[in-house]
Amino acid sequence: MSKFWSPLVNDLVPYVPGEQPKMANLVKLNTNENPFGPSPKVIEAIQAELNDSLRLYPDPEGEGLRQTIAAYHKVKPEQVFLGNGSDEVLAHIFYGLFQHGEPILFPDITYSFYPVYCGLYNIQSRTVPLTDRFEINPEDYKQPNGGVIFPNPNAPTGRYLGLPHVEGILAANPERVVVVDEAYIDFGGESAITLIDRYPNLLVCQTLSKARSLAGLRVGFAVGHPELIEALNRVKNSFNSYPLDRLALAGAKAAYEDEAWFRTCRDRVISERERVTAALEGLGFEVLPSKANFIFARHGEQSGEALARGLREQGIIVRHFNKPRISGFLRITIGTAGQNDALIEGLRSL
Ligand SMILES: Cc1ncc(COP(=O)(O)O)c(C=O)c1O
């Protein structure tokens, strides 16, 4: 607290990102990054941008990247909005596409940035409990609201909601924007982008931080009806006209142009996820079915906190949330085969 702070800042409850420790040789399975690096073509494309043109501002609309993403998802460039990581896209969505005076709905267990944006922009919200099996029940989203948002697959549970159920939520809320945050969709889910043309109230948000191995580049995007995109552009151009720098625009475009690299890395993560799941079940863990690049698991006899602490003493970092309903769980990012072996052995020893 400082006398120089605005009253708004006094009341903020900021998001706490997963730790980025500086220690060497850590097995870092705590922030859902991709264990495999980006395509060499991404590195080449970024290197090609390291020249005199850096003195010039980047394209404020990111036209080339928008065209690439639009072609990939079979939509029009005017249906695509780019941001500095999907966190920034989400911030603009909360500001520009929800009705602030009516409670927006999101699951009680979900991405913990959502309540933070509500606090920042003074948006009313109501959490909707997941079922006992930690699933989203579409029926629960048939109530008056100022908008709806949920990740699919959900974080930190990893549970996926099939498209017919997503459609149920969309159809029940024709007067409100429904945002599907698909940060982890590439690890086994089916994107709701295919529903965009039928639902003008649908906005799908994705990121290059996970399946495209580019968390360090900060690129996210939203796809939806041009009217929704226009709202996001109005917010963006009232905040920062150049959210993506020249390196990010070039690297992200190259990532979409190397489909083979993307598929190979994604498939490895998926097969490792299945292997780690089976191994943890063998150690007495309950592992929720995951379609993400992480699993959410609890042990019948050991507390989540004690396990996280025990792993840390062995140089293995996972995420533990000290929150109602989920304090028994660990959220474990899927790593390389070697990292996953270390995790399994670490848990076995505990
Ligand atoms: C559900 C969900 N949405 C969005 C994000 C933000 O991703 P980024 O800002 O890296 O694009 C994350 C990051 O972990 C996430 O878990």
Short mmCIF file of C-alpha atoms and ligand atoms in Angstrom, two decimals:
data_model
loop_
_atom_site.label_atom_id
_atom_site.label_comp_id
_atom_site.label_asym_id
_atom_site.label_seq_id
_atom_site.Cartn_x
_atom_site.Cartn_y
_atom_site.Cartn_z
CA MET A 1 0.00 0.00 0.00
CA SER A 2 1.26 3.48 -0.86
CA LYS A 3 -0.26 6.94 -0.76
CA PHE A 4 0.54 7.14 -4.49
CA TRP A 5 -1.71 4.22 -5.43
CA SER A 6 -5.18 4.74 -6.87
CA PRO A 7 -8.01 3.27 -4.75
CA LEU A 8 -8.53 0.73 -7.54
CA VAL A 9 -5.00 -0.61 -7.19
CA ASN A 10 -5.42 -0.93 -3.42
CA ASP A 11 -8.28 -3.34 -3.98
CA LEU A 12 -6.73 -5.45 -6.77
CA VAL A 13 -6.10 -9.16 -6.17
CA PRO A 14 -3.59 -10.00 -8.94
CA TYR A 15 -3.07 -13.36 -10.62
CA VAL A 16 -0.13 -15.37 -9.29
CA PRO A 17 1.67 -17.04 -12.22
CA GLY A 18 3.34 -20.41 -11.78
CA GLU A 19 6.88 -20.12 -10.54
CA GLN A 20 9.72 -19.69 -13.11
CA PRO A 21 12.66 -20.81 -10.94
CA LYS A 22 16.21 -19.86 -11.92
CA MET A 23 17.78 -23.11 -10.63
CA ALA A 24 19.49 -25.39 -13.19
CA ASN A 25 18.52 -29.04 -13.77
CA LEU A 26 15.01 -28.70 -12.45
CA VAL A 27 12.29 -30.98 -13.76
CA LYS A 28 9.83 -28.17 -14.40
CA LEU A 29 6.30 -29.54 -14.68
CA ASN A 30 4.40 -26.62 -13.16
CA THR A 31 3.26 -24.19 -15.90
CA ASN A 32 1.97 -26.35 -18.76
CA GLU A 33 4.68 -25.34 -21.19
CA ASN A 34 5.60 -27.68 -24.03
CA PRO A 35 8.66 -29.83 -23.20
CA PHE A 36 9.69 -29.76 -26.86
CA GLY A 37 11.10 -26.62 -28.44
CA PRO A 38 9.50 -24.72 -31.32
CA SER A 39 10.06 -25.69 -34.94
CA PRO A 40 13.52 -24.76 -36.32
CA LYS A 41 11.57 -22.83 -38.98
CA VAL A 42 10.26 -20.56 -36.21
CA ILE A 43 13.80 -19.78 -35.08
CA GLU A 44 14.85 -19.10 -38.70
CA ALA A 45 11.89 -16.79 -39.27
CA ILE A 46 12.66 -14.82 -36.09
CA GLN A 47 16.34 -14.57 -37.02
CA ALA A 48 15.38 -13.26 -40.45
CA GLU A 49 13.52 -10.41 -38.72
CA LEU A 50 16.57 -9.34 -36.71
CA ASN A 51 17.55 -6.49 -38.95
CA ASP A 52 17.16 -2.78 -39.55
CA SER A 53 13.37 -3.09 -39.83
CA LEU A 54 13.22 -3.27 -36.01
CA ARG A 55 13.36 0.52 -36.00
CA LEU A 56 9.87 0.48 -37.56
CA TYR A 57 6.63 -0.31 -35.72
CA PRO A 58 5.12 -3.68 -36.56
CA ASP A 59 1.87 -4.07 -38.51
CA PRO A 60 -0.76 -3.04 -35.91
CA GLU A 61 -3.29 -5.46 -37.43
CA GLY A 62 -0.89 -8.38 -37.88
CA GLU A 63 -2.41 -8.93 -41.32
CA GLY A 64 -0.07 -11.72 -42.48
CA LEU A 65 -0.48 -13.78 -39.31
CA ARG A 66 -4.23 -13.24 -39.28
CA GLN A 67 -4.42 -14.53 -42.84
CA THR A 68 -2.36 -17.61 -41.92
CA ILE A 69 -4.51 -18.41 -38.88
CA ALA A 70 -7.72 -17.75 -40.85
CA ALA A 71 -6.64 -20.10 -43.66
CA TYR A 72 -5.65 -22.77 -41.11
CA HIS A 73 -9.04 -22.65 -39.41
CA LYS A 74 -11.04 -22.04 -42.61
CA VAL A 75 -12.43 -18.66 -41.51
CA LYS A 76 -11.97 -15.11 -42.82
CA PRO A 77 -9.17 -12.82 -41.57
CA GLU A 78 -11.81 -10.38 -40.26
CA GLN A 79 -12.93 -13.17 -37.90
CA VAL A 80 -9.50 -13.30 -36.22
CA PHE A 81 -8.15 -11.06 -33.44
CA LEU A 82 -4.52 -11.22 -32.24
CA GLY A 83 -3.12 -10.44 -28.81
CA ASN A 84 0.03 -10.56 -26.69
CA GLY A 85 -0.67 -14.02 -25.35
CA SER A 86 -4.23 -15.23 -24.89
CA ASP A 87 -4.17 -13.60 -21.45
CA GLU A 88 -4.27 -10.21 -23.16
CA VAL A 89 -6.99 -11.39 -25.55
CA LEU A 90 -9.00 -12.58 -22.53
CA ALA A 91 -8.53 -9.23 -20.78
CA HIS A 92 -9.99 -7.43 -23.82
CA ILE A 93 -12.84 -9.95 -23.99
CA PHE A 94 -13.76 -9.33 -20.34
CA TYR A 95 -13.68 -5.58 -20.92
CA GLY A 96 -15.38 -5.46 -24.29
CA LEU A 97 -17.78 -8.38 -24.63
CA PHE A 98 -19.33 -9.08 -21.22
CA GLN A 99 -22.21 -7.17 -19.61
CA HIS A 100 -20.45 -5.83 -16.50
CA GLY A 101 -23.51 -5.25 -14.34
CA GLU A 102 -24.91 -8.78 -14.65
CA PRO A 103 -23.02 -11.78 -13.25
CA ILE A 104 -20.89 -13.54 -15.82
CA LEU A 105 -20.68 -17.29 -15.33
CA PHE A 106 -17.62 -19.54 -15.10
CA PRO A 107 -16.88 -22.84 -13.32
CA ASP A 108 -15.94 -22.80 -9.62
CA ILE A 109 -12.75 -24.66 -10.51
CA THR A 110 -11.16 -23.04 -13.53
CA TYR A 111 -8.43 -20.75 -14.85
CA SER A 112 -7.71 -18.44 -11.94
CA PHE A 113 -7.22 -15.38 -14.14
CA TYR A 114 -11.00 -15.06 -14.75
CA PRO A 115 -11.87 -13.68 -11.29
CA VAL A 116 -8.83 -11.40 -11.54
CA TYR A 117 -10.18 -9.74 -14.70
CA CYS A 118 -13.55 -9.38 -12.98
CA GLY A 119 -11.80 -7.55 -10.14
CA LEU A 120 -9.80 -5.36 -12.52
CA TYR A 121 -12.83 -4.26 -14.55
CA ASN A 122 -15.41 -4.41 -11.77
CA ILE A 123 -17.43 -7.14 -13.51
CA GLN A 124 -20.05 -9.07 -11.53
CA SER A 125 -19.53 -12.84 -11.59
CA ARG A 126 -21.10 -16.07 -10.34
CA THR A 127 -19.22 -19.36 -10.20
CA VAL A 128 -20.97 -22.53 -11.34
CA PRO A 129 -19.88 -25.66 -9.44
CA LEU A 130 -18.41 -28.50 -11.49
CA THR A 131 -20.04 -31.88 -10.91
CA ASP A 132 -18.61 -34.34 -8.38
CA ARG A 133 -16.56 -35.78 -11.28
CA PHE A 134 -15.21 -32.28 -12.00
CA GLU A 135 -17.20 -31.95 -15.22
CA ILE A 136 -19.01 -28.90 -16.63
CA ASN A 137 -22.77 -29.52 -16.70
CA PRO A 138 -24.21 -27.48 -19.61
CA GLU A 139 -27.63 -27.37 -17.91
CA ASP A 140 -26.13 -25.18 -15.17
CA TYR A 141 -25.43 -22.43 -17.71
CA LYS A 142 -29.13 -21.95 -18.44
CA GLN A 143 -29.59 -19.02 -16.06
CA PRO A 144 -29.55 -15.23 -16.53
CA ASN A 145 -26.01 -13.94 -16.99
CA GLY A 146 -23.79 -11.21 -18.42
CA GLY A 147 -21.76 -13.70 -20.47
CA VAL A 148 -20.21 -17.14 -20.09
CA ILE A 149 -16.57 -18.29 -20.18
CA PHE A 150 -14.95 -21.67 -19.63
CA PRO A 151 -11.77 -23.36 -20.79
CA ASN A 152 -12.14 -26.47 -22.92
CA PRO A 153 -10.38 -28.63 -21.87
CA ASN A 154 -10.85 -27.04 -18.45
CA ALA A 155 -7.84 -26.01 -16.41
CA PRO A 156 -6.63 -27.27 -13.99
CA THR A 157 -8.81 -30.39 -14.29
CA GLY A 158 -7.95 -31.29 -17.92
CA ARG A 159 -11.54 -32.44 -18.48
CA TYR A 160 -12.99 -31.93 -21.94
CA LEU A 161 -16.58 -31.01 -22.86
CA GLY A 162 -17.78 -32.49 -26.19
CA LEU A 163 -18.94 -30.08 -28.90
CA PRO A 164 -22.65 -31.03 -28.66
CA HIS A 165 -22.54 -29.89 -25.00
CA VAL A 166 -20.72 -26.68 -25.93
CA GLU A 167 -23.47 -26.11 -28.46
CA GLY A 168 -26.07 -26.58 -25.72
CA ILE A 169 -24.52 -23.69 -23.77
CA LEU A 170 -24.40 -21.52 -26.91
CA ALA A 171 -28.01 -22.23 -27.84
CA ALA A 172 -29.19 -21.46 -24.29
CA ASN A 173 -27.52 -18.03 -24.32
CA PRO A 174 -28.29 -16.40 -27.70
CA GLU A 175 -28.27 -12.89 -26.19
CA ARG A 176 -24.91 -13.26 -24.45
CA VAL A 177 -21.34 -13.88 -25.58
CA VAL A 178 -20.08 -17.37 -24.77
CA VAL A 179 -16.27 -17.64 -24.73
CA VAL A 180 -14.57 -21.01 -25.11
CA ASP A 181 -10.96 -20.72 -23.96
CA GLU A 182 -9.20 -23.41 -25.98
CA ALA A 183 -5.65 -23.00 -24.68
CA TYR A 184 -5.28 -26.82 -24.58
CA ILE A 185 -7.61 -27.91 -27.40
CA ASP A 186 -4.88 -29.40 -29.63
CA PHE A 187 -4.07 -32.17 -27.16
CA GLY A 188 -7.13 -34.25 -28.09
CA GLY A 189 -10.23 -32.04 -28.24
CA GLU A 190 -12.26 -30.75 -31.17
CA SER A 191 -12.29 -26.97 -31.61
CA ALA A 192 -15.54 -25.02 -31.43
CA ILE A 193 -14.22 -22.81 -34.25
CA THR A 194 -16.28 -25.01 -36.58
CA LEU A 195 -19.43 -23.59 -34.89
CA ILE A 196 -18.53 -19.93 -35.41
CA ASP A 197 -20.67 -19.40 -38.52
CA ARG A 198 -23.76 -20.80 -36.80
CA TYR A 199 -23.38 -18.93 -33.50
CA PRO A 200 -22.72 -15.17 -33.69
CA ASN A 201 -22.44 -15.19 -29.88
CA LEU A 202 -19.47 -17.61 -29.88
CA LEU A 203 -15.90 -16.46 -29.39
CA VAL A 204 -13.10 -19.04 -29.33
CA CYS A 205 -9.76 -18.11 -27.79
CA GLN A 206 -6.52 -20.01 -28.50
CA THR A 207 -2.82 -19.64 -27.76
CA LEU A 208 0.51 -20.58 -29.33
CA SER A 209 1.97 -21.09 -25.84
CA LYS A 210 1.05 -24.75 -25.47
CA ALA A 211 0.83 -27.06 -28.51
CA ARG A 212 2.97 -24.68 -30.62
CA SER A 213 5.74 -24.44 -27.98
CA LEU A 214 5.84 -20.63 -27.99
CA ALA A 215 4.98 -19.54 -24.43
CA GLY A 216 7.99 -17.21 -24.53
CA LEU A 217 6.82 -15.39 -27.66
CA ARG A 218 3.42 -14.33 -26.26
CA VAL A 219 0.90 -14.88 -29.04
CA GLY A 220 -2.79 -15.64 -28.61
CA PHE A 221 -5.86 -15.08 -30.73
CA ALA A 222 -9.65 -15.14 -30.78
CA VAL A 223 -11.96 -16.28 -33.58
CA GLY A 224 -15.58 -15.19 -33.89
CA HIS A 225 -18.16 -13.13 -35.74
CA PRO A 226 -16.65 -9.89 -37.19
CA GLU A 227 -18.89 -7.85 -34.83
CA LEU A 228 -17.24 -9.47 -31.81
CA ILE A 229 -13.80 -8.96 -33.36
CA GLU A 230 -14.59 -5.29 -33.93
CA ALA A 231 -15.31 -4.85 -30.21
CA LEU A 232 -11.92 -6.39 -29.38
CA ASN A 233 -10.18 -4.09 -31.86
CA ARG A 234 -11.86 -1.09 -30.28
CA VAL A 235 -10.52 -2.12 -26.87
CA LYS A 236 -7.07 -2.98 -28.25
CA ASN A 237 -6.75 0.34 -30.03
CA SER A 238 -7.68 2.12 -26.81
CA PHE A 239 -4.92 0.27 -24.95
CA ASN A 240 -1.93 -0.73 -27.13
CA SER A 241 -2.06 -0.60 -30.94
CA TYR A 242 0.97 -2.89 -31.38
CA PRO A 243 0.49 -5.89 -29.08
CA LEU A 244 2.62 -8.21 -31.25
CA ASP A 245 6.15 -7.21 -32.17
CA ARG A 246 7.86 -8.06 -35.46
CA LEU A 247 9.57 -11.16 -34.04
CA ALA A 248 6.35 -12.54 -32.61
CA LEU A 249 4.44 -11.99 -35.86
CA ALA A 250 7.14 -13.75 -37.90
CA GLY A 251 7.68 -16.63 -35.45
CA ALA A 252 3.97 -17.33 -35.00
CA LYS A 253 3.37 -17.41 -38.75
CA ALA A 254 6.23 -19.88 -39.21
CA ALA A 255 4.81 -22.08 -36.44
CA TYR A 256 1.60 -22.53 -38.45
CA GLU A 257 3.60 -23.28 -41.57
CA ASP A 258 5.34 -26.29 -39.98
CA GLU A 259 2.40 -28.61 -39.43
CA ALA A 260 4.59 -31.72 -39.32
CA TRP A 261 6.61 -30.39 -36.35
CA PHE A 262 3.43 -29.43 -34.52
CA ARG A 263 1.86 -32.86 -35.01
CA THR A 264 4.98 -34.77 -33.95
CA CYS A 265 5.40 -32.83 -30.70
CA ARG A 266 1.69 -32.92 -29.90
CA ASP A 267 1.46 -36.67 -30.50
CA ARG A 268 4.46 -37.26 -28.22
CA VAL A 269 2.84 -35.23 -25.45
CA ILE A 270 -0.41 -37.18 -25.85
CA SER A 271 1.28 -40.60 -25.73
CA GLU A 272 3.38 -39.54 -22.72
CA ARG A 273 0.19 -38.30 -21.01
CA GLU A 274 -1.35 -41.75 -21.38
CA ARG A 275 1.84 -43.41 -20.08
CA VAL A 276 2.11 -41.10 -17.04
CA THR A 277 -1.59 -41.56 -16.29
CA ALA A 278 -1.26 -45.36 -16.26
CA ALA A 279 1.90 -45.22 -14.12
CA LEU A 280 0.29 -42.90 -11.54
CA GLU A 281 -2.82 -45.05 -11.39
CA GLY A 282 -0.49 -47.95 -10.67
CA LEU A 283 0.84 -45.95 -7.69
CA GLY A 284 -2.67 -45.52 -6.29
CA PHE A 285 -3.49 -42.11 -7.75
CA GLU A 286 -6.88 -41.07 -9.06
CA VAL A 287 -6.15 -39.27 -12.34
CA LEU A 288 -8.95 -37.28 -13.97
CA PRO A 289 -9.36 -38.06 -17.70
CA SER A 290 -7.34 -35.35 -19.45
CA LYS A 291 -7.32 -33.98 -22.98
CA ALA A 292 -4.72 -31.36 -22.10
CA ASN A 293 -0.91 -31.33 -21.78
CA PHE A 294 -1.22 -31.85 -18.03
CA ILE A 295 -2.97 -34.21 -15.66
CA PHE A 296 -4.79 -33.55 -12.41
CA ALA A 297 -4.22 -36.30 -9.87
CA ARG A 298 -4.73 -37.06 -6.18
CA HIS A 299 -3.60 -39.86 -3.94
CA GLY A 300 -5.84 -41.63 -1.47
CA GLU A 301 -3.34 -41.46 1.41
CA GLN A 302 -0.99 -38.55 0.75
CA SER A 303 -1.94 -34.86 0.78
CA GLY A 304 -1.33 -32.79 -2.34
CA GLU A 305 0.75 -30.34 -0.35
CA ALA A 306 3.05 -33.03 1.09
CA LEU A 307 3.55 -34.63 -2.33
CA ALA A 308 4.35 -31.28 -3.98
CA ARG A 309 6.83 -30.52 -1.20
CA GLY A 310 8.42 -33.97 -1.44
CA LEU A 311 8.83 -33.66 -5.20
CA ARG A 312 10.35 -30.20 -4.85
CA GLU A 313 12.99 -31.61 -2.49
CA GLN A 314 13.93 -33.89 -5.39
CA GLY A 315 14.11 -30.98 -7.86
CA ILE A 316 10.73 -31.72 -9.47
CA ILE A 317 8.23 -28.86 -9.54
CA VAL A 318 4.49 -29.39 -10.05
CA ARG A 319 1.55 -27.11 -9.24
CA HIS A 320 -0.54 -27.44 -6.10
CA PHE A 321 -3.58 -25.21 -5.50
CA ASN A 322 -4.52 -24.67 -1.89
CA LYS A 323 -8.20 -24.14 -2.77
CA PRO A 324 -11.51 -25.71 -1.74
CA ARG A 325 -12.35 -29.03 -3.47
CA ILE A 326 -8.93 -29.38 -5.15
CA SER A 327 -6.35 -29.07 -2.37
CA GLY A 328 -5.74 -32.85 -2.56
CA PHE A 329 -4.71 -32.66 -6.23
CA LEU A 330 -1.47 -32.03 -8.07
CA ARG A 331 -1.49 -30.49 -11.51
CA ILE A 332 1.36 -32.09 -13.41
CA THR A 333 2.52 -30.85 -16.81
CA ILE A 334 3.51 -33.63 -19.20
CA GLY A 335 7.24 -33.41 -19.84
CA THR A 336 9.75 -35.31 -21.97
CA ALA A 337 9.95 -39.07 -21.43
CA GLY A 338 13.00 -38.51 -19.17
CA GLN A 339 11.26 -35.84 -17.09
CA ASN A 340 8.18 -38.03 -16.75
CA ASP A 341 10.32 -40.97 -15.62
CA ALA A 342 11.85 -38.71 -12.95
CA LEU A 343 8.36 -37.68 -11.84
CA ILE A 344 7.11 -41.26 -11.63
CA GLU A 345 10.19 -42.36 -9.68
CA GLY A 346 9.90 -39.32 -7.44
CA LEU A 347 6.29 -40.14 -6.59
CA ARG A 348 7.11 -43.82 -6.11
CA SER A 349 9.76 -42.91 -3.54
CA LEU A 350 7.27 -40.72 -1.67
C1 LIG B 1 -6.98 -21.89 -19.60
C2 LIG B 1 -5.91 -20.94 -19.99
N1 LIG B 1 -6.20 -19.89 -20.75
C3 LIG B 1 -5.27 -19.01 -21.13
C4 LIG B 1 -3.96 -19.13 -20.71
C5 LIG B 1 -2.97 -18.07 -21.10
O1 LIG B 1 -2.08 -18.47 -22.07
P1 LIG B 1 -1.13 -17.44 -22.81
O2 LIG B 1 -1.33 -16.08 -22.20
O3 LIG B 1 0.23 -17.97 -22.62
O4 LIG B 1 -1.56 -17.46 -24.24
C6 LIG B 1 -3.59 -20.20 -19.92
C7 LIG B 1 -2.19 -20.35 -19.48
O5 LIG B 1 -1.77 -21.23 -18.81
C8 LIG B 1 -4.59 -21.13 -19.54
O6 LIG B 1 -4.30 -22.17 -18.73
#
